[in-house]
PDB file of C-alpha atoms in Angstrom:
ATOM      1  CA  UNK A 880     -45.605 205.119 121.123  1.00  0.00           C
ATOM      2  CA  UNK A 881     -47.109 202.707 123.780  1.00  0.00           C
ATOM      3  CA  UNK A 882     -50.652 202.368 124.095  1.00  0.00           C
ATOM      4  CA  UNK A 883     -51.627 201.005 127.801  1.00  0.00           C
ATOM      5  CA  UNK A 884     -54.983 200.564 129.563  1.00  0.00           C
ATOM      6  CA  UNK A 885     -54.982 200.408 133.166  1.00  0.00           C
ATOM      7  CA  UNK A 886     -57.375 199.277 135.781  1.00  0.00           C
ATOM      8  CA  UNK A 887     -57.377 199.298 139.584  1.00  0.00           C
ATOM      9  CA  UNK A 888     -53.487 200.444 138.909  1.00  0.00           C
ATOM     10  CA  UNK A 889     -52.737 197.305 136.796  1.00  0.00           C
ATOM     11  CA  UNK A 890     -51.975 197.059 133.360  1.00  0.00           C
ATOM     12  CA  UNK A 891     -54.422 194.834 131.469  1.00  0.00           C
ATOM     13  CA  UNK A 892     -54.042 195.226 127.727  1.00  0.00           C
ATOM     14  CA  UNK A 893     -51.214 196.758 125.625  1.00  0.00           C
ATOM     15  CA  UNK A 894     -49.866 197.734 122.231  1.00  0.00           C
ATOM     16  CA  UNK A 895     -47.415 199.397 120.138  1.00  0.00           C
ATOM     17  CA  UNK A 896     -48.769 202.233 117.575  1.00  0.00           C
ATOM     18  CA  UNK A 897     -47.958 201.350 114.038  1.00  0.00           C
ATOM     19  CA  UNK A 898     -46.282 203.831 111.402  1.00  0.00           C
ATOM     20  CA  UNK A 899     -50.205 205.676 110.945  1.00  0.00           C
ATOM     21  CA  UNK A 900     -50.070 206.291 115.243  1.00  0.00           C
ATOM     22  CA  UNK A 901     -52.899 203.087 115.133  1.00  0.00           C
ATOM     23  CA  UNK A 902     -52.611 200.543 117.778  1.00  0.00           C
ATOM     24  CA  UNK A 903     -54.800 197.607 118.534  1.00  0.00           C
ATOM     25  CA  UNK A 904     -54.904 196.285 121.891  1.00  0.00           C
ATOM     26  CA  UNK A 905     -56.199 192.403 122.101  1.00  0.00           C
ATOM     27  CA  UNK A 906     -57.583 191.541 125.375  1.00  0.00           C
ATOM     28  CA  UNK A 907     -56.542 188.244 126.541  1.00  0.00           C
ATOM     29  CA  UNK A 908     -58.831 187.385 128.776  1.00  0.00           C
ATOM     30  CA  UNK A 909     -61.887 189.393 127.823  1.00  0.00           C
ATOM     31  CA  UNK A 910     -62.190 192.358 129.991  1.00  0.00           C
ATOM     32  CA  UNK A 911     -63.469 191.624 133.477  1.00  0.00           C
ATOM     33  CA  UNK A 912     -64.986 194.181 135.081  1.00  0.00           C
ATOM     34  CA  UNK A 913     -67.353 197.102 134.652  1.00  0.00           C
ATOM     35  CA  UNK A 914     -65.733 200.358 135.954  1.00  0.00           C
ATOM     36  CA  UNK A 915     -63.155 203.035 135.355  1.00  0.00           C
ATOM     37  CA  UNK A 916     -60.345 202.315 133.556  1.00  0.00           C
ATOM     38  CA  UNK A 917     -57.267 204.182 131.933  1.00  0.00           C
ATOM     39  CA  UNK A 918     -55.683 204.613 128.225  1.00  0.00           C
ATOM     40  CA  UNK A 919     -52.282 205.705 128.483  1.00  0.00           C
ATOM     41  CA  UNK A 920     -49.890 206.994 125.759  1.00  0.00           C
ATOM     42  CA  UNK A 921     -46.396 207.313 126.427  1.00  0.00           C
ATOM     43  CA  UNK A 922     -42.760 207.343 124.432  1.00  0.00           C
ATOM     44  CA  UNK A 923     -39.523 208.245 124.702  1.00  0.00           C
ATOM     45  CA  UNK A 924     -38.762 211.747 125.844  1.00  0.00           C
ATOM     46  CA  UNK A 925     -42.723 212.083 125.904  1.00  0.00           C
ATOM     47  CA  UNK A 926     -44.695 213.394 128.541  1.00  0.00           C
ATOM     48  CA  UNK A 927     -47.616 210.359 129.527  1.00  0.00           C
ATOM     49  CA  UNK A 928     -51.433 211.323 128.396  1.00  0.00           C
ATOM     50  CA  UNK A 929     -54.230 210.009 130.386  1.00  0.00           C
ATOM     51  CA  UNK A 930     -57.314 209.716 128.718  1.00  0.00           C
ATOM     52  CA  UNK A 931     -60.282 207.802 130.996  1.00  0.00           C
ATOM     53  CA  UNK A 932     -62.374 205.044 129.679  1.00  0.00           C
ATOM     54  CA  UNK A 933     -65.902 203.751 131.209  1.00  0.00           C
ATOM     55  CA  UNK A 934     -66.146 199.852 130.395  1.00  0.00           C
ATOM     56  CA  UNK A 935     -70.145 198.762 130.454  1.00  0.00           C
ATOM     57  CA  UNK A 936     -71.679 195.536 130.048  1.00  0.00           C
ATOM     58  CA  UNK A 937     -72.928 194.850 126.302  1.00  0.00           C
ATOM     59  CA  UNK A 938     -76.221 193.478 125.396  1.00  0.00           C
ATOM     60  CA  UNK A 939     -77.210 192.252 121.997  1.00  0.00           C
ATOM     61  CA  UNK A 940     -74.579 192.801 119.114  1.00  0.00           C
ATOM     62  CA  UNK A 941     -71.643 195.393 119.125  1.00  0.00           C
ATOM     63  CA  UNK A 942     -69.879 195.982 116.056  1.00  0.00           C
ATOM     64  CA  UNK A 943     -66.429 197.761 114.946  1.00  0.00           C
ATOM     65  CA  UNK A 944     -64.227 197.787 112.436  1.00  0.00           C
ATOM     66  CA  UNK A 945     -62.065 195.353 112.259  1.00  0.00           C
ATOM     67  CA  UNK A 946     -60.273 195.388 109.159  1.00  0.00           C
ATOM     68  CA  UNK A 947     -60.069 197.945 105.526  1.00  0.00           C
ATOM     69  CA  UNK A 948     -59.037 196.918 102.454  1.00  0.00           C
ATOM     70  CA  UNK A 949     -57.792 199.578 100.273  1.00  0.00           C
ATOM     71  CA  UNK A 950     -58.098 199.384  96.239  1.00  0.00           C
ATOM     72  CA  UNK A 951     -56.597 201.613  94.136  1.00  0.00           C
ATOM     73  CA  UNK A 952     -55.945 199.329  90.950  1.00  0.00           C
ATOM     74  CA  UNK A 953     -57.732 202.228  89.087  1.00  0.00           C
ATOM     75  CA  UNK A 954     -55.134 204.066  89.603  1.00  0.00           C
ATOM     76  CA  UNK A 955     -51.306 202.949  89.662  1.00  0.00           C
ATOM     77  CA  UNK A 956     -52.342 199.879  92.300  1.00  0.00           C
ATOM     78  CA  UNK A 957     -49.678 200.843  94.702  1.00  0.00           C
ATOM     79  CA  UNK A 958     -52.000 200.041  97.837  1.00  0.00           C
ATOM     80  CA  UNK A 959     -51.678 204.580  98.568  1.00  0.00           C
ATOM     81  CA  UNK A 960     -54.396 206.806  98.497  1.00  0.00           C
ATOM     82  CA  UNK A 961     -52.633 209.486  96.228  1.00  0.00           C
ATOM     83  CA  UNK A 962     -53.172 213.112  94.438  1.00  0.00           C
ATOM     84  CA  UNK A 963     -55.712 212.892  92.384  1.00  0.00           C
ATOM     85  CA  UNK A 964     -56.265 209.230  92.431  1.00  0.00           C
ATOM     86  CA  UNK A 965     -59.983 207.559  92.781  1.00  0.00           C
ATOM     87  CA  UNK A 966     -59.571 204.153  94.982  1.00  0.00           C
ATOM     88  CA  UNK A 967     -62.317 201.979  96.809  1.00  0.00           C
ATOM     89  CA  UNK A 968     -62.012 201.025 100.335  1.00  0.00           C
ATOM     90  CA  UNK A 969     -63.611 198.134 101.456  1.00  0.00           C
ATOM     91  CA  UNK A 970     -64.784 197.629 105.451  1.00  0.00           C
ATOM     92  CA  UNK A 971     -65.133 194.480 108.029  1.00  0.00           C
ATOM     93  CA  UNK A 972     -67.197 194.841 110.895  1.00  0.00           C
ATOM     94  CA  UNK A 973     -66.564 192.550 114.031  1.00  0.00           C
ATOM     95  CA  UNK A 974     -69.440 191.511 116.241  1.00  0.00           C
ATOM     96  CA  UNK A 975     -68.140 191.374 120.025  1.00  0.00           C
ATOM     97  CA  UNK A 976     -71.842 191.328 121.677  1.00  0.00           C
ATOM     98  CA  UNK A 977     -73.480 188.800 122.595  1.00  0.00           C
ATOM     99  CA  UNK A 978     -76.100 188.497 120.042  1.00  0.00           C
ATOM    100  CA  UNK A 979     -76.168 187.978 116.158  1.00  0.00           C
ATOM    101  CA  UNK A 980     -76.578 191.730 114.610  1.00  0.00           C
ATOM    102  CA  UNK A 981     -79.248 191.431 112.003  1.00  0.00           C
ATOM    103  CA  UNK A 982     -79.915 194.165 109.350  1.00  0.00           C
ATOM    104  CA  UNK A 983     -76.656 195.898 108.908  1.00  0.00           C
ATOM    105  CA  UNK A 984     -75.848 199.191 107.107  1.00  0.00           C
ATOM    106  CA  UNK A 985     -72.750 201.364 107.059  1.00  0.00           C
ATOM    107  CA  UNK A 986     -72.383 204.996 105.967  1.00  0.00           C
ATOM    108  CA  UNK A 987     -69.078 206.707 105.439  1.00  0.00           C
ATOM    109  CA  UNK A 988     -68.070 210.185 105.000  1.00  0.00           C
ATOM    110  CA  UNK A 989     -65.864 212.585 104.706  1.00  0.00           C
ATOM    111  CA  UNK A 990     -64.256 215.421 107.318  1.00  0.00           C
ATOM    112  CA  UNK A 991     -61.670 216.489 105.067  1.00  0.00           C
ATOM    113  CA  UNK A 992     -62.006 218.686 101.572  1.00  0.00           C
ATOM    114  CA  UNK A 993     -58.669 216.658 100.715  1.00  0.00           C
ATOM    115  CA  UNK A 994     -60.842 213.444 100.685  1.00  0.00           C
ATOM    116  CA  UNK A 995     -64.174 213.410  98.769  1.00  0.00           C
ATOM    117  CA  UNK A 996     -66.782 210.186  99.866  1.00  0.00           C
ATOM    118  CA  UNK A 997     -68.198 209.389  96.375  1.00  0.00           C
ATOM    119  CA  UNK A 998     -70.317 206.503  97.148  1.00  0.00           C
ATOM    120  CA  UNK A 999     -70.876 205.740 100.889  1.00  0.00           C
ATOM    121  CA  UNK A1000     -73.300 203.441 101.752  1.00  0.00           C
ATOM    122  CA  UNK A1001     -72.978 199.911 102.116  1.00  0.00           C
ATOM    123  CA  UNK A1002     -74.586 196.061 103.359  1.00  0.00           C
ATOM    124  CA  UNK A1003     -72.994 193.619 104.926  1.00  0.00           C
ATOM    125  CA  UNK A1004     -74.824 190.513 106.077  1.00  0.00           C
ATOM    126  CA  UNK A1005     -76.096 188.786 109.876  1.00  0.00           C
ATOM    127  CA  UNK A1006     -72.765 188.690 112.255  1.00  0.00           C
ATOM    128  CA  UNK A1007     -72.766 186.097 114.610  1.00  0.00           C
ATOM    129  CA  UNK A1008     -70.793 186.684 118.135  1.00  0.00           C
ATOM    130  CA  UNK A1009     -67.758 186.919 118.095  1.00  0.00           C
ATOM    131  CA  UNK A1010     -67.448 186.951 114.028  1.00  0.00           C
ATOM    132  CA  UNK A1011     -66.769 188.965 111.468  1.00  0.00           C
ATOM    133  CA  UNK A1012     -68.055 189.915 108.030  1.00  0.00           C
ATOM    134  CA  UNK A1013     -66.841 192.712 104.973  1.00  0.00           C
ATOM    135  CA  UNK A1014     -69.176 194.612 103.360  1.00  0.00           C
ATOM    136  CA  UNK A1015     -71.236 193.589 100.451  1.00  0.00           C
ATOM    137  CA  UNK A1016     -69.509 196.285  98.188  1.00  0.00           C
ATOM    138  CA  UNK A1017     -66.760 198.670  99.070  1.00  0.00           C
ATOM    139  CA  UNK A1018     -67.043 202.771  99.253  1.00  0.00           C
ATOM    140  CA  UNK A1019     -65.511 204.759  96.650  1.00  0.00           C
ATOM    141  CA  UNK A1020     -63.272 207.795  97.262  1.00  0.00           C
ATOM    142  CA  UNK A1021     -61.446 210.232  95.277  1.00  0.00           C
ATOM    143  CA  UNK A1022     -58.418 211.904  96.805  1.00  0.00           C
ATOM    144  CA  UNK A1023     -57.978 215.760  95.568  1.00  0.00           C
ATOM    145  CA  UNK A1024     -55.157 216.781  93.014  1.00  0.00           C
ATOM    146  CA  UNK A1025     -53.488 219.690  95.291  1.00  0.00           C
ATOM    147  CA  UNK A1026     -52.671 217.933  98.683  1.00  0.00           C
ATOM    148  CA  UNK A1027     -49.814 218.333 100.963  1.00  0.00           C
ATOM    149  CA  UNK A1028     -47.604 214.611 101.378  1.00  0.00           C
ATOM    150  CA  UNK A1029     -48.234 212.673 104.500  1.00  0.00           C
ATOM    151  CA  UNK A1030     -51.504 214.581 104.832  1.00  0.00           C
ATOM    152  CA  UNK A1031     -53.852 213.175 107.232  1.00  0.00           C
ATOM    153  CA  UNK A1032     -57.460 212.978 107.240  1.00  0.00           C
ATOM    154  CA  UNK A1033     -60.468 211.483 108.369  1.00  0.00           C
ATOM    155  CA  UNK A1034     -63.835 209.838 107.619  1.00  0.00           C
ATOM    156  CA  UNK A1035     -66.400 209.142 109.645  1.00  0.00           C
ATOM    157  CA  UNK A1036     -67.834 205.593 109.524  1.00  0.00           C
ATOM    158  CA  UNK A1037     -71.832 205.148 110.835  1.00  0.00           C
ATOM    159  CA  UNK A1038     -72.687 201.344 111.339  1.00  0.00           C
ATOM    160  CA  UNK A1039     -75.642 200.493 112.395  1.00  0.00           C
ATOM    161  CA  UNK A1040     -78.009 197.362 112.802  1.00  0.00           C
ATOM    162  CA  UNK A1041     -81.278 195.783 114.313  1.00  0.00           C
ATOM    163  CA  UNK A1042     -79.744 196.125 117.776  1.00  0.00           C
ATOM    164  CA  UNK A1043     -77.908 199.873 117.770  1.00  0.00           C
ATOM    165  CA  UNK A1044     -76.307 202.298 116.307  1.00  0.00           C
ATOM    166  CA  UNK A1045     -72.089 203.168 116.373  1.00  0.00           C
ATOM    167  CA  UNK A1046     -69.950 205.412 115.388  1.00  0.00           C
ATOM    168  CA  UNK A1047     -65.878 205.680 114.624  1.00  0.00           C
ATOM    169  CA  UNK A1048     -63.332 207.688 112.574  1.00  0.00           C
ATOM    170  CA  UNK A1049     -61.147 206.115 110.596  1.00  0.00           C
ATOM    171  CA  UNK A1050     -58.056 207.804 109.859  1.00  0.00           C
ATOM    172  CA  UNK A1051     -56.009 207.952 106.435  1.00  0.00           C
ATOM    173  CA  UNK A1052     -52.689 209.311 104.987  1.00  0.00           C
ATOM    174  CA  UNK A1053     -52.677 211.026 101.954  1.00  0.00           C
ATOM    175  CA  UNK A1054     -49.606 210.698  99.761  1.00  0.00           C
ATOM    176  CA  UNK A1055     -47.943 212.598  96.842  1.00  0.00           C
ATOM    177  CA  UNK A1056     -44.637 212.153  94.905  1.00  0.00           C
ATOM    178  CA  UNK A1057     -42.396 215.643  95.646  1.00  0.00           C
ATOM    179  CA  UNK A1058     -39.924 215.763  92.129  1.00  0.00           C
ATOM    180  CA  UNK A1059     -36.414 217.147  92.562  1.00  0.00           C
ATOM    181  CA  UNK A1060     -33.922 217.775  89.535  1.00  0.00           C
ATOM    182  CA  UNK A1061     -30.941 216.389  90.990  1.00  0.00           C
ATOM    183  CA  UNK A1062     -28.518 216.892  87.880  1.00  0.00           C
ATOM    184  CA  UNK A1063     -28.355 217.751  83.583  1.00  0.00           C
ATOM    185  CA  UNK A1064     -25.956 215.614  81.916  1.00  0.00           C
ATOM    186  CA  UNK A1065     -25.202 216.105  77.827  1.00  0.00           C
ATOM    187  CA  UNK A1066     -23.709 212.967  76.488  1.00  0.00           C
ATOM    188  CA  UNK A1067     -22.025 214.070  73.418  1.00  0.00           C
ATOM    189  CA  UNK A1068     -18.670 212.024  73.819  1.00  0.00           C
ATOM    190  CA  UNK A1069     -16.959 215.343  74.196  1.00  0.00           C
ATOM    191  CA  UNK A1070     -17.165 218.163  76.148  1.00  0.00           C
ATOM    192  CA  UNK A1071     -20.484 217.751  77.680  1.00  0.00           C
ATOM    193  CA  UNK A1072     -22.244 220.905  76.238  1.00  0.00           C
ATOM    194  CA  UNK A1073     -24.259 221.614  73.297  1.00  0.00           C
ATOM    195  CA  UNK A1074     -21.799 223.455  70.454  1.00  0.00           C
ATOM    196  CA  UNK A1075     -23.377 225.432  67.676  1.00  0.00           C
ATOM    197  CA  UNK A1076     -24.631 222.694  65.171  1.00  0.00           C
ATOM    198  CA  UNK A1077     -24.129 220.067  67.393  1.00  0.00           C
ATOM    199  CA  UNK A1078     -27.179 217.447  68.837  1.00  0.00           C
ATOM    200  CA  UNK A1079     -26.818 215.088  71.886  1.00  0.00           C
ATOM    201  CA  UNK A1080     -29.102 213.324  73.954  1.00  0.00           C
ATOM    202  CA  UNK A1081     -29.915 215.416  77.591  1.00  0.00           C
ATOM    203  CA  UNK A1082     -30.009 212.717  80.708  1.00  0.00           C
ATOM    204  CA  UNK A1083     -31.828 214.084  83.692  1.00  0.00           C
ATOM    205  CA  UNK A1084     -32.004 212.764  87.197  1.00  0.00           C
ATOM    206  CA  UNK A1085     -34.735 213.503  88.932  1.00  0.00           C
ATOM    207  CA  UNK A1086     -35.236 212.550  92.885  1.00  0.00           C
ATOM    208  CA  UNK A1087     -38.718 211.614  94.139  1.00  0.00           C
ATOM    209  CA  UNK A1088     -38.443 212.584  97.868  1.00  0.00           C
ATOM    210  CA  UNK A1089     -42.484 212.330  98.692  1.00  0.00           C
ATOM    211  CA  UNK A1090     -44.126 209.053  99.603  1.00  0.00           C
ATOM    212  CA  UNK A1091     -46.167 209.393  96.571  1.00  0.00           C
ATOM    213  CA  UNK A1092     -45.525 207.400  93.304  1.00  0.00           C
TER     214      UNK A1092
END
C-alpha cells in the first residue's frame, strides 16, 4: 500500500508500507505550514482512505519512537516473537522539538491477552533536538503458548518527559510453526512395510507451513 500526505492538494511526503502494513514517511524539507493536511492510503484494486491530520507548531521537546530492537536469544534467537517464547524489546525515542527533553520515562503495555508486558517501565537519558537515544534497559514480554500464526497485536507505549507527555501503539506479529505430516516411509531394503519379526527405521517428513520456527 501507498501511504501519502497531502496539503493544499499537493503531495508532500510519501511511503511504501512494509510487510507489517508500517510505513515511515521522511519529510524532506521539514513540514512548512500549520494547517489541515491529508493521509492517504491507497493500492491496487483498493478503494483510497482519507484520514485528516492537524499539523501544529511544537514547542520544547517532542519525542517518538524511532526505532525497536527485538531480543529473543532466550528463546531460539530467530529475531520472532513466538508461542510461548519470553523476548525483550528494546525502544529509541527521537526528539523532533525544539528543545532538549530532560527527565525521560517510558511505560509499555499490553492490549492483547496474546501478549503479556512483564516488565514495562524504562529510562532513557536528556535528548537533544533533533537526536535520538534507546532506553536504558529494554521491556520484557512473554508471548502466550495458544496463539493463532500471523496474529497481530498491540502495546501501548507512554513516553513522557520534563516538557509533555505522548502516547503511540506499537504494533507486533505473533508467529507460530503449523506441523504437517507430509509422508511415512519404512526403509527396510524390501518391501517398505513392517513384516512380522521384522525392524526398520520409520522416516517421516513433516512440513512446517506457519511462520513460526
Amino acid at each position: 500500500l501507498l501511504a501519502a500526505v497531502v496539503f493544499e492538494g499537493e503531495t508532500i511526503g510519501r511511503a511504501v508500507t512494509d510487510v507489517t502494513g508500517n510505513a515511515l514517511i521522511e519529510f524532506d524539507p521539514a513540514l512548512e505550514h500549520e494547517g489541515d493536511y491529508d493521509l492517504v492510503i491507497s493500492g491496487w484494486n483498493c478503494l483510497p482512505a482519507y484520514l485528516p491530520l492537524t499539523v501544529t507548531g511544537v514547542a520544547g521537546p517532542f519525542l517518538v519512537l524511532s526505532d525497536l530492537e527485538l531480543d529473543d536469544s532466550a528463546g531460539n534467537g530467530n529475531g520472532l516473537p513466538e508461542a510461548g517464547e519470553e523476548f525483550l524489546l528494546t525502544i529509541s525515542l527521537l526528539n523532533v522539538g525544539v528543545e532538549e527533553a530532560t527527565g525521560v520515562n517510558a511505560i509499555l503495555n499490553s492490549a492483547s491477552g496474546y501478549l503479556e508486558v512483564t516488565q514495562g517501565n524504562t529510562t532513557l537519558p536528556d535528548i537533544l533536538p533533533g537526536h535520538q537515544a534507546s532506553a536504558d534497559f529494554p521491556f520484557e514480554l512473554s508471548v502466550a503458548s495458544h496463539i493463532t500464526d500471523l496474529q497481530n497485536v498491540f502495546c501501548n507505549l507512554t513516553t513522557w518527559c520534563d516538557g509533555g507527555v505522548w502516547g503511540e501503539d506499537i504494533p507486533l506479529v505473533l508467529h507460530v510453526p503449523l506441523l504437517e505430516l507430509i509422508s511415512t516411509d519404512i526403509l527396510d531394503d524390501d518391501n517398505e512395510r513392517l513384516d512380522p519379526g521384522e525392524t526398520a527405521p520409520l522416516e517421516l517428513t513433516i512440513l512446517n507451513g506457519g511462520s513460526g520456527w
